[in-house]
Amino acid sequence: MPFLKLIVGNWKMNGLTADSRDRAIKIASSIKENKTYPFHIILCPPTTMLSLVAEELKGSSIGLGGQNCHNQPSGAFTGEISAEMLKDVGCTHVIIGHSERRQQNRETSASVATKAKAAHLAGLVTIICVGELDGERTSGQADEVVTGQLKDSIPTTTTPENTVIAYEPVWAIGTGKTASNDDIRHIHALIRKEVGKLPILYGGSVKASNAGEILHLPNVDGVLVGGASLKAEEFMEIAEASGR
Ligand code: PEP
């Protein structure tokens, strides 16, 4: 089977019952049975919407992902969600180490690795995020930052089947700025050298108008989409761009 581009929608902290259901139905109904597509979609709604979205995706090939998990399977961790719980509610994937969590929740690469290991043990595919800050890029440290994050964030349980890397330059997330094709080529080649066969996604202001170009760059195995994943039609246009 040829490799399918992975198109991951990160809804972040957006979604109440009505709009989440509507978006999931629109996306699921645009995938026809008995038709083959050059992409595989994963939707990552907020935790409170996972059951509802799982219900709407039943019988479709679309995967479901959490946006974070704890490193323990259960216990006295008020407010946390374990990888086992995500698996139990129907998740196939989990995003770990998103830059918003690294910055706002002070997650380190070491804690990302323990979470990823827990997710692997629970049978989830991890989407491990790495990426440099604007200041790190302008001071010429992007390569070093990304390489360091990869080394420290990837646990020993990692295989090409259970791990995807998402390169998300922090300055490009939600800003409307996208890394240049040359930058994406350069960093993805660097990541490829570090991670071998693991699929590598690009994330950072991906939209319908730039997805085609980005998805066809070397070593880009898919995209992680934030803002544009909240509009079902645009998100599907991004996915369809894999085949153009
Ligand atoms: C993200 O949330 O991972 C992301 C890339 O967001 P955006 O597409 O809005 O930049």
XYZ file of C-alpha atoms and ligand atoms in Angstrom:
254
model
C 0.000 0.000 0.000
C 1.454 3.425 -0.870
C 2.120 5.769 2.052
C -0.850 7.998 2.773
C -0.235 11.621 3.747
C -1.318 12.176 7.339
C -3.639 15.143 7.793
C -4.064 15.920 11.489
C -6.570 18.480 12.767
C -5.740 19.997 16.164
C -8.876 21.747 17.379
C -7.021 23.000 20.466
C -9.403 24.374 23.149
C -12.220 24.933 20.653
C -15.463 22.996 20.436
C -18.817 22.738 22.145
C -21.347 19.995 21.375
C -23.114 21.533 18.379
C -20.106 22.790 16.392
C -17.989 19.711 17.169
C -20.738 17.361 15.991
C -21.361 19.433 12.873
C -17.648 19.522 11.972
C -17.158 15.790 12.583
C -20.235 14.912 10.499
C -19.120 17.162 7.625
C -15.616 15.668 7.590
C -16.776 12.049 7.973
C -19.418 12.400 5.255
C -16.912 13.751 2.752
C -14.993 10.441 2.915
C -16.813 7.950 0.689
C -16.740 4.222 1.343
C -15.085 2.132 -1.412
C -13.061 5.139 -2.614
C -9.337 5.310 -2.015
C -7.746 8.535 -0.883
C -4.108 9.657 -0.850
C -4.482 10.790 2.768
C -5.429 9.571 6.219
C -7.224 12.012 8.539
C -6.856 12.215 12.326
C -9.088 14.592 14.307
C -7.930 15.839 17.714
C -10.837 17.557 19.457
C -10.730 18.755 23.063
C -11.065 15.956 25.647
C -14.708 16.738 26.454
C -15.668 16.175 22.804
C -13.782 12.892 22.239
C -16.750 10.558 22.902
C -19.096 12.576 20.747
C -16.631 12.808 17.858
C -15.790 9.079 18.223
C -19.496 8.327 17.798
C -19.734 10.445 14.626
C -16.593 8.842 13.153
C -17.754 5.265 13.802
C -17.401 3.134 10.666
C -15.163 5.711 8.925
C -11.428 5.420 8.354
C -10.789 8.691 10.208
C -8.628 8.412 13.320
C -9.195 10.149 16.645
C -6.506 11.764 18.769
C -6.085 13.369 22.175
C -4.122 16.608 22.548
C -2.085 15.500 25.577
C -1.864 12.682 28.121
C -0.324 11.948 31.526
C 2.623 9.599 31.978
C 0.768 7.358 34.471
C -2.167 5.071 33.615
C -4.296 6.156 36.604
C -4.038 7.599 40.101
C -4.111 10.774 42.155
C -3.565 13.258 39.308
C -6.555 15.581 39.510
C -7.483 17.117 36.189
C -5.236 14.846 34.128
C -6.111 12.313 31.417
C -4.183 9.081 30.905
C -3.254 7.438 27.625
C -5.352 4.434 28.658
C -8.377 6.705 29.036
C -7.802 8.122 25.562
C -7.526 4.607 24.148
C -10.672 3.567 26.026
C -12.725 6.378 24.493
C -11.652 5.390 20.963
C -8.445 7.337 20.334
C -5.841 5.964 17.966
C -3.385 8.866 18.366
C -2.229 11.491 20.843
C -0.353 14.757 20.295
C 2.511 15.136 22.776
C 4.766 18.117 23.441
C 2.812 20.657 21.402
C 4.647 23.982 21.711
C 1.664 25.522 23.498
C 2.067 22.877 26.222
C 5.856 23.208 26.241
C 5.461 26.969 26.777
C 2.261 27.349 28.804
C 2.617 24.189 30.932
C 6.404 24.133 31.053
C 6.625 20.675 29.524
C 10.195 19.597 28.915
C 11.458 17.129 26.360
C 12.123 14.688 29.223
C 8.462 14.829 30.300
C 7.387 14.499 26.668
C 9.394 11.257 26.474
C 7.710 9.789 29.576
C 4.259 10.684 28.227
C 5.106 9.212 24.814
C 6.266 5.989 26.455
C 2.987 5.748 28.418
C 1.038 6.347 25.212
C 2.972 3.621 23.383
C 2.324 1.183 26.224
C -1.393 2.020 25.978
C -1.326 1.248 22.247
C -1.570 4.796 20.909
C 0.373 6.381 18.060
C 2.160 9.485 19.358
C 2.514 12.696 17.389
C 5.577 14.229 19.042
C 5.984 17.957 18.350
C 9.271 19.815 18.052
C 10.149 23.277 16.800
C 12.226 26.348 17.519
C 11.169 29.738 18.900
C 11.494 32.851 16.757
C 14.551 34.073 18.693
C 16.227 30.680 18.340
C 15.691 30.800 14.584
C 16.995 34.340 14.156
C 20.072 33.542 16.238
C 20.826 30.555 13.995
C 20.034 27.890 16.613
C 17.061 26.184 14.919
C 18.979 23.043 13.881
C 20.481 22.586 17.312
C 17.160 23.170 19.131
C 15.220 20.746 16.962
C 17.923 18.059 17.126
C 18.103 18.399 20.918
C 14.315 18.175 21.304
C 14.230 15.054 19.141
C 16.999 13.338 21.089
C 15.324 14.018 24.451
C 11.627 13.621 23.498
C 11.680 10.254 21.723
C 11.436 7.273 24.112
C 12.983 3.836 23.601
C 9.523 2.370 22.901
C 9.423 4.264 19.576
C 8.886 2.451 16.269
C 7.914 3.753 12.796
C 4.442 2.300 13.456
C 3.774 4.058 16.763
C 5.404 7.479 16.320
C 5.021 10.493 14.062
C 7.151 13.628 14.395
C 5.568 17.038 13.824
C 7.943 19.891 13.018
C 6.178 23.060 14.090
C 8.272 26.227 14.143
C 6.716 28.053 17.102
C 6.749 31.435 15.331
C 4.575 29.969 12.547
C 1.821 28.560 14.781
C -1.386 30.570 14.581
C 0.475 33.582 13.197
C -0.305 33.280 9.498
C 3.478 33.049 8.868
C 4.629 29.812 7.236
C 8.199 28.561 7.069
C 9.662 28.971 3.583
C 9.868 25.886 1.393
C 13.661 26.012 1.731
C 13.411 26.088 5.530
C 10.974 23.163 5.533
C 13.221 21.194 3.141
C 16.249 21.892 5.324
C 14.721 21.056 8.733
C 12.813 18.017 7.465
C 16.018 16.606 5.939
C 17.738 17.158 9.288
C 14.887 15.423 11.147
C 14.930 12.546 8.639
C 18.605 11.982 9.432
C 17.758 11.777 13.143
C 14.576 9.678 13.036
C 14.977 7.400 10.014
C 11.635 6.005 8.895
C 9.335 7.872 11.291
C 6.764 9.942 9.372
C 7.377 13.714 9.613
C 4.586 16.305 9.544
C 4.884 20.052 9.033
C 2.706 22.388 11.116
C 2.416 26.161 11.260
C -0.308 28.188 9.522
C -1.103 25.483 6.969
C -4.168 26.451 4.967
C -5.891 25.442 1.734
C -3.804 27.930 -0.271
C -0.370 26.605 0.804
C -1.065 22.932 1.621
C -0.441 21.556 -1.897
C 3.050 23.003 -2.103
C 4.009 21.975 1.442
C 2.629 18.438 1.146
C 4.788 17.788 -1.926
C 8.093 18.880 -0.414
C 10.604 16.072 0.257
C 10.349 14.416 3.688
C 6.930 15.959 4.346
C 4.638 13.030 5.170
C 1.671 15.142 6.166
C 0.551 18.256 8.005
C -0.635 19.212 11.489
C -3.320 21.860 11.107
C -4.642 24.108 13.880
C -6.801 27.106 12.925
C -7.796 25.850 9.467
C -8.941 22.504 10.916
C -11.901 24.288 12.513
C -13.434 24.884 9.074
C -14.523 21.489 7.718
C -14.480 22.564 4.056
C -11.031 24.145 4.229
C -9.679 21.185 6.195
C -10.909 18.793 3.488
C -9.361 21.029 0.799
C -6.047 20.699 2.654
C -6.429 16.901 2.700
C -7.371 16.817 -0.999
C -4.226 18.805 -1.805
C -2.213 15.634 -1.022
C -3.355 14.181 -4.318
C -2.815 17.195 -6.536
C -1.094 23.745 15.655
O -1.968 23.997 16.477
O -0.378 22.762 15.813
C -0.939 24.618 14.500
C -0.031 24.328 13.608
O -1.774 25.714 14.442
P -2.001 26.657 13.148
O -2.274 25.742 11.976
O -3.190 27.483 13.509
O -0.760 27.446 12.945
